Coordinates of C-alpha atoms in Angstrom, one line a residue:
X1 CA 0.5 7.8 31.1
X2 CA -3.1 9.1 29.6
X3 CA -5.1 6.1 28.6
X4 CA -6.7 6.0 25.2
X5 CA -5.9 6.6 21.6
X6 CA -2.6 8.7 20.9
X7 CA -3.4 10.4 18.1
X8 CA -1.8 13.4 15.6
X9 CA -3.6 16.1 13.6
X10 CA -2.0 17.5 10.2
X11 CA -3.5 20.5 8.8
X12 CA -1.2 23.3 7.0
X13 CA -4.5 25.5 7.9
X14 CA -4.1 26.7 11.6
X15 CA -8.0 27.6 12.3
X16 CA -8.6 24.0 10.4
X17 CA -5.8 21.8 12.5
X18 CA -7.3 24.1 16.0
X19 CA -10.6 22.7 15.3
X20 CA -9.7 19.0 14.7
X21 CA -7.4 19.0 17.5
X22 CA -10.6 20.1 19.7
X23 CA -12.8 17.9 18.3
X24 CA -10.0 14.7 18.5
X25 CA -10.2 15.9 22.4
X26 CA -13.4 15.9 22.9
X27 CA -13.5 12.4 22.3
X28 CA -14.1 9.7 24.6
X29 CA -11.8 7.2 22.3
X30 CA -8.7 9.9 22.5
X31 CA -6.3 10.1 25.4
X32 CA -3.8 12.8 24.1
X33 CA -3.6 14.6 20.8
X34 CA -0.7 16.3 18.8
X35 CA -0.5 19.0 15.4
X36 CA 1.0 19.8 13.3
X37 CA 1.1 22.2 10.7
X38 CA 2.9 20.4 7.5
X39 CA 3.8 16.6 6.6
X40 CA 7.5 16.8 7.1
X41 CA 7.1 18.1 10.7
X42 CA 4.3 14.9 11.1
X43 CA 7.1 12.7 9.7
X44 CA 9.9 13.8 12.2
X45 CA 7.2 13.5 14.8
X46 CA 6.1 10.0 13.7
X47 CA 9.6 8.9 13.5
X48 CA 10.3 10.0 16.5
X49 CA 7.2 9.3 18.5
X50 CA 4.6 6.2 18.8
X51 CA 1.1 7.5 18.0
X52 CA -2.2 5.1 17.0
X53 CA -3.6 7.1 13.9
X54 CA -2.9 10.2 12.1
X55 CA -5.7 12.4 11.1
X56 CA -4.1 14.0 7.5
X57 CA -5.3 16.3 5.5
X58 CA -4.4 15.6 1.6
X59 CA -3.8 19.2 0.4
X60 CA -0.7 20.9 1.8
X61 CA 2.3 22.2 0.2
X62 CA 5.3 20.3 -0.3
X63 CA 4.8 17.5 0.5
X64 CA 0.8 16.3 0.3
X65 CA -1.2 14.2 2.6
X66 CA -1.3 10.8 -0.2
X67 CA 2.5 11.5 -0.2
X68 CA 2.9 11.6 3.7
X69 CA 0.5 8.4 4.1
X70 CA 2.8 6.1 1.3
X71 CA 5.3 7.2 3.6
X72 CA 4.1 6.1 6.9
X73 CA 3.1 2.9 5.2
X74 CA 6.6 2.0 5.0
X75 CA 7.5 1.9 9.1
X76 CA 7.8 -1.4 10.9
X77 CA 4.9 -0.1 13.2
X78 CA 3.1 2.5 11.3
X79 CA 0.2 5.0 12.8
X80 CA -3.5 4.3 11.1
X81 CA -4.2 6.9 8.5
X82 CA -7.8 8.5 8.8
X83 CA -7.7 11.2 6.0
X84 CA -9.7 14.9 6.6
X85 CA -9.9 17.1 3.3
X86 CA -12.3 19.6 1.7
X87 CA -12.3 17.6 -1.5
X88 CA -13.8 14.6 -2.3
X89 CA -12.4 13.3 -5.3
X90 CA -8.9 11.9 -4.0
X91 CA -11.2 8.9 -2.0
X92 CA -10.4 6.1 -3.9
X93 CA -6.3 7.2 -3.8
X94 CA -7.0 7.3 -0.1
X95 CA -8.0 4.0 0.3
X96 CA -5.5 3.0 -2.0
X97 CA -2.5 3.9 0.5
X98 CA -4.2 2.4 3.2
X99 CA -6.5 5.1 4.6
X100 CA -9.0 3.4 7.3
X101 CA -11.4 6.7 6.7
X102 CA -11.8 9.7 4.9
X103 CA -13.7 12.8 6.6
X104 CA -14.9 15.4 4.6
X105 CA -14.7 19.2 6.3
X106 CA -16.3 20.7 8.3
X107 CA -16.0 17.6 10.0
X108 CA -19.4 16.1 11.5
X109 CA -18.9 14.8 15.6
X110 CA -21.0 11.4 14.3
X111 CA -18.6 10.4 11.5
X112 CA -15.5 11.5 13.7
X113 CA -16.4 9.4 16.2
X114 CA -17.1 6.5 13.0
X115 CA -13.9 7.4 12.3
X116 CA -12.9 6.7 15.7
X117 CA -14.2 3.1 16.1
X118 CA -12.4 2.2 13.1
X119 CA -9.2 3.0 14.3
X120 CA -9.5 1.6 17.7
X121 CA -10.5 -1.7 16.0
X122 CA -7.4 -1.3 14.0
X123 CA -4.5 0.7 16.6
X124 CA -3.1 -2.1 18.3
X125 CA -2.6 -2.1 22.4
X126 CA 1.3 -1.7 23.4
X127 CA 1.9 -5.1 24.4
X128 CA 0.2 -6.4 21.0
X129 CA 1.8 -7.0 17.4
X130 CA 1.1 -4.1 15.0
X131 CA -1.5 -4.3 12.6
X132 CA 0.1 -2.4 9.1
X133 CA -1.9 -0.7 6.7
X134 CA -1.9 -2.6 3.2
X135 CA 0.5 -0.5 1.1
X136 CA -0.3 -0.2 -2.5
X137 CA -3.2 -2.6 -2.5
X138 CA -4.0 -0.7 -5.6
X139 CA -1.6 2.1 -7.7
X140 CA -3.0 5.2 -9.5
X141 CA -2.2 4.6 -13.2
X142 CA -2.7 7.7 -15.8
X143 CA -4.3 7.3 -19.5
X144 CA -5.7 10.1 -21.8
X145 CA -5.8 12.6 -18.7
X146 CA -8.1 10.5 -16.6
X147 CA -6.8 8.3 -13.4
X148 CA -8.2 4.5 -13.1
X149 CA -6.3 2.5 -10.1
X150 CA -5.0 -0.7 -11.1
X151 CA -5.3 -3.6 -7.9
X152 CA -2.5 -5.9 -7.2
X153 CA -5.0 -8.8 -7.0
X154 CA -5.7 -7.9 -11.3
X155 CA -1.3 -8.4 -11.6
X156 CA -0.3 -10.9 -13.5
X157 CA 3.4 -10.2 -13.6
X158 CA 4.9 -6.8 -13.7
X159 CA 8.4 -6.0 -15.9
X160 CA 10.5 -3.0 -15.6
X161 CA 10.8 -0.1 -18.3
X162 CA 13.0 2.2 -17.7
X163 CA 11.5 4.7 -14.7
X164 CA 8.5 2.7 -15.0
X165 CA 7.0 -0.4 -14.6
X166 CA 4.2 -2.6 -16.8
X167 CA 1.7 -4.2 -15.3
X168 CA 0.6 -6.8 -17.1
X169 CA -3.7 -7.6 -16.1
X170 CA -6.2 -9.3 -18.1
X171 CA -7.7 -6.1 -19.1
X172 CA -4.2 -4.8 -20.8
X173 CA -0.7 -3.6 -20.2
X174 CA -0.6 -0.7 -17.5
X175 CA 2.2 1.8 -17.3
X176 CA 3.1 3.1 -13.4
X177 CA 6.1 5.4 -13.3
X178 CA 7.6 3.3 -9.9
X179 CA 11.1 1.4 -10.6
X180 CA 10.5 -2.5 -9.9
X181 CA 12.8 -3.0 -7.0
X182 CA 10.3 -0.7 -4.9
X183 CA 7.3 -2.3 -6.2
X184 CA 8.9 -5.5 -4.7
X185 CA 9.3 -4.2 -1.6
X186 CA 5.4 -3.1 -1.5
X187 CA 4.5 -7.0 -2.7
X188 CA 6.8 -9.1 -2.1
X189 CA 4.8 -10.0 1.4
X190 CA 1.7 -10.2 -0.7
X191 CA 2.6 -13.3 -2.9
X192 CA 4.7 -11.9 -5.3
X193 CA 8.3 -12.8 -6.1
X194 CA 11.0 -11.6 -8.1
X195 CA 12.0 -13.9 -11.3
X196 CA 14.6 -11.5 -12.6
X197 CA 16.0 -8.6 -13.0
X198 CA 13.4 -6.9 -14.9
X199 CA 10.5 -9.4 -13.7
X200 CA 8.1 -10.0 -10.8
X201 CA 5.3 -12.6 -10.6
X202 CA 2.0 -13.3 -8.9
X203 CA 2.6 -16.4 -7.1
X204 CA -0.5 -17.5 -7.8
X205 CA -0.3 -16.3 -11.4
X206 CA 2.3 -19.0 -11.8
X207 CA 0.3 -22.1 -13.8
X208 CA 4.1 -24.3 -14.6
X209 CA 7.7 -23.9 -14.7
X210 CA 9.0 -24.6 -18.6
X211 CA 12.4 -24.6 -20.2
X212 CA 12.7 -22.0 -23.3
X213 CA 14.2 -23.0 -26.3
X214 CA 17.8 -22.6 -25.1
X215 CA 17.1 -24.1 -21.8
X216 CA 16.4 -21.1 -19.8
X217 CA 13.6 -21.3 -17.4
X218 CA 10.3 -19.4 -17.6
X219 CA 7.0 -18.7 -14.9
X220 CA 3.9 -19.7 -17.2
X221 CA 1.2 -17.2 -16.8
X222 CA -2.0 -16.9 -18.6
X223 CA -0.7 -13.5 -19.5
X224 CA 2.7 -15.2 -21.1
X225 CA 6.0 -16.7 -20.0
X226 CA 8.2 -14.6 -17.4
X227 CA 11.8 -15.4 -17.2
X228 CA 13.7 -16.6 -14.4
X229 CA 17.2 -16.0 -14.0
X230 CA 19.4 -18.8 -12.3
X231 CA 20.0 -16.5 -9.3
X232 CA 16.4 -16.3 -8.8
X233 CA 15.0 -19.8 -9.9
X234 CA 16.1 -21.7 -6.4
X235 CA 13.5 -18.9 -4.1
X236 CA 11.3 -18.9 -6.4
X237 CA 10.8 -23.0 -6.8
X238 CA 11.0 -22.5 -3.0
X239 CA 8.3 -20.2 -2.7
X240 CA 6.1 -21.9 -5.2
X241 CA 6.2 -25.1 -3.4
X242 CA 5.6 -23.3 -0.4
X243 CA 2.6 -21.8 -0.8
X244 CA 1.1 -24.8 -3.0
X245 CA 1.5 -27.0 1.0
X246 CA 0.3 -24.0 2.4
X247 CA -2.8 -23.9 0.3
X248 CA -2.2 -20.4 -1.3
X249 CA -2.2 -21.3 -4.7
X250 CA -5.8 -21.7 -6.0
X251 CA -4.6 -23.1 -9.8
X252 CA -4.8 -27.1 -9.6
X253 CA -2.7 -27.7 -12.7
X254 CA 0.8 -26.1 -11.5
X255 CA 3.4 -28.4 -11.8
X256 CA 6.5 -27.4 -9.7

């Protein structure tokens, strides 16, 4: 076995991807490298194969390089993402999926090898646990034709709307079409927890538990009252008192 990083190339371009793939060998960091010419080929590839980081470029047919990388975020042991495009302006939705690096092309040898460094501090050995990118630190949300992103750390509580969910922040309501049970999925490891059907709430958001008028129970946030459904009240009481022993809840007056 080749020592070194495993790495795979994505370029829909073939001169493009044949120049990368030289570069990516030409490297002292790189023990063996792979293309491919589209994103669903690097998925089956992925899926199928253990590789360190993905070199992507954003703009291919069909499926697109920040579509690819959300993807890959979702694996148990997914590949670090170093993004290579023409275009500069998609940065800040390439960090936001979890992007270590983004190149711009013609790619220079220094900042490959930059590039490099980050994703050997990053690719774990074999023997070693995984370190995951952080998906959807941060979600693209759309308003009178410009894109602003939106961090999770800003969320108060999010509630579903129909093919989209509102996320309620201290600097207004925000509208991301995403339905809330996948949202969960992206935050539920990063201190947020599911109230009810239509609810999920920043731990940390959480300043007491209250009874509503007809002796329902509500999350108190600074943003408003969330409601919690009997099925979910027990894990989240659980959870709450969790992270308050662990520390992890930075508001002194909760009372649990």
């Amino acid at each position: 076995m080749s020592s070194g990083l495993r790495v795979l190339a994505v370029d829909d371009v073939p001169a493009a991807l044949d120049d990368l793939c030289r570069l990516l060998r030409e490297a002292a960091e790189v023990g063996e490298v792979a293309g491919a010419g589209e994103a669903l080929s690097a998925l089956r590839m992925i899926q199928n194969e253990r590789f360190d980081a993905v070199f992507l470029d954003i703009a291919m047919p069909g499926l697109d390089g920040l579509e690819l990388a959300s993807l890959l975020a979702k694996l148990a042991e997914p590949p670090v993402v170093v993004f290579v495009t023409a275009y500069d302006e998609h940065a800040i939705a390439a960090f936001g999926v979890g992007a270590v690096d983004y190149l711009l092309k013609p790619v220079r040898p220094e900042r490959l090898a930059d590039a490099l460094a980050r994703v050997t501090r990053i690719a774990p050995a074999e023997d070693s646990v995984p370190v995951q990118p952080d998906a959807m630190a941060a979600l693209p949300v759309e308003s009178g034709g410009r894109t602003r992103y939106v961090h999770r750390d800003e969320v108060r509580f999010a509630e579903a709307h129909g093919d989209y969910v509102r996320l309620h922040t201290p600097s207004g309501v925000h509208l991301v079409r995403m339905p809330i049970s996948r949202l969960e999925e992206y935050w539920e490891h990063a201190g947020f927890a599911r109230t009810h059907r239509g609810f999920l709430v920043a731990l940390e958001a959480v300043r007491e538990l209250r009874s509503d008028s007809v002796g329902g129970l509500l999350a108190h946030t600074d943003l408003g009252d969330v409601p919690v459904s009997r099925r979910h009240a027990r894990e989240l009481r659980e959870r709450l008192l969790h992270a308050a022993r662990r520390g992890d809840l930075s508001r002194p007056e909760q009372r649990l």
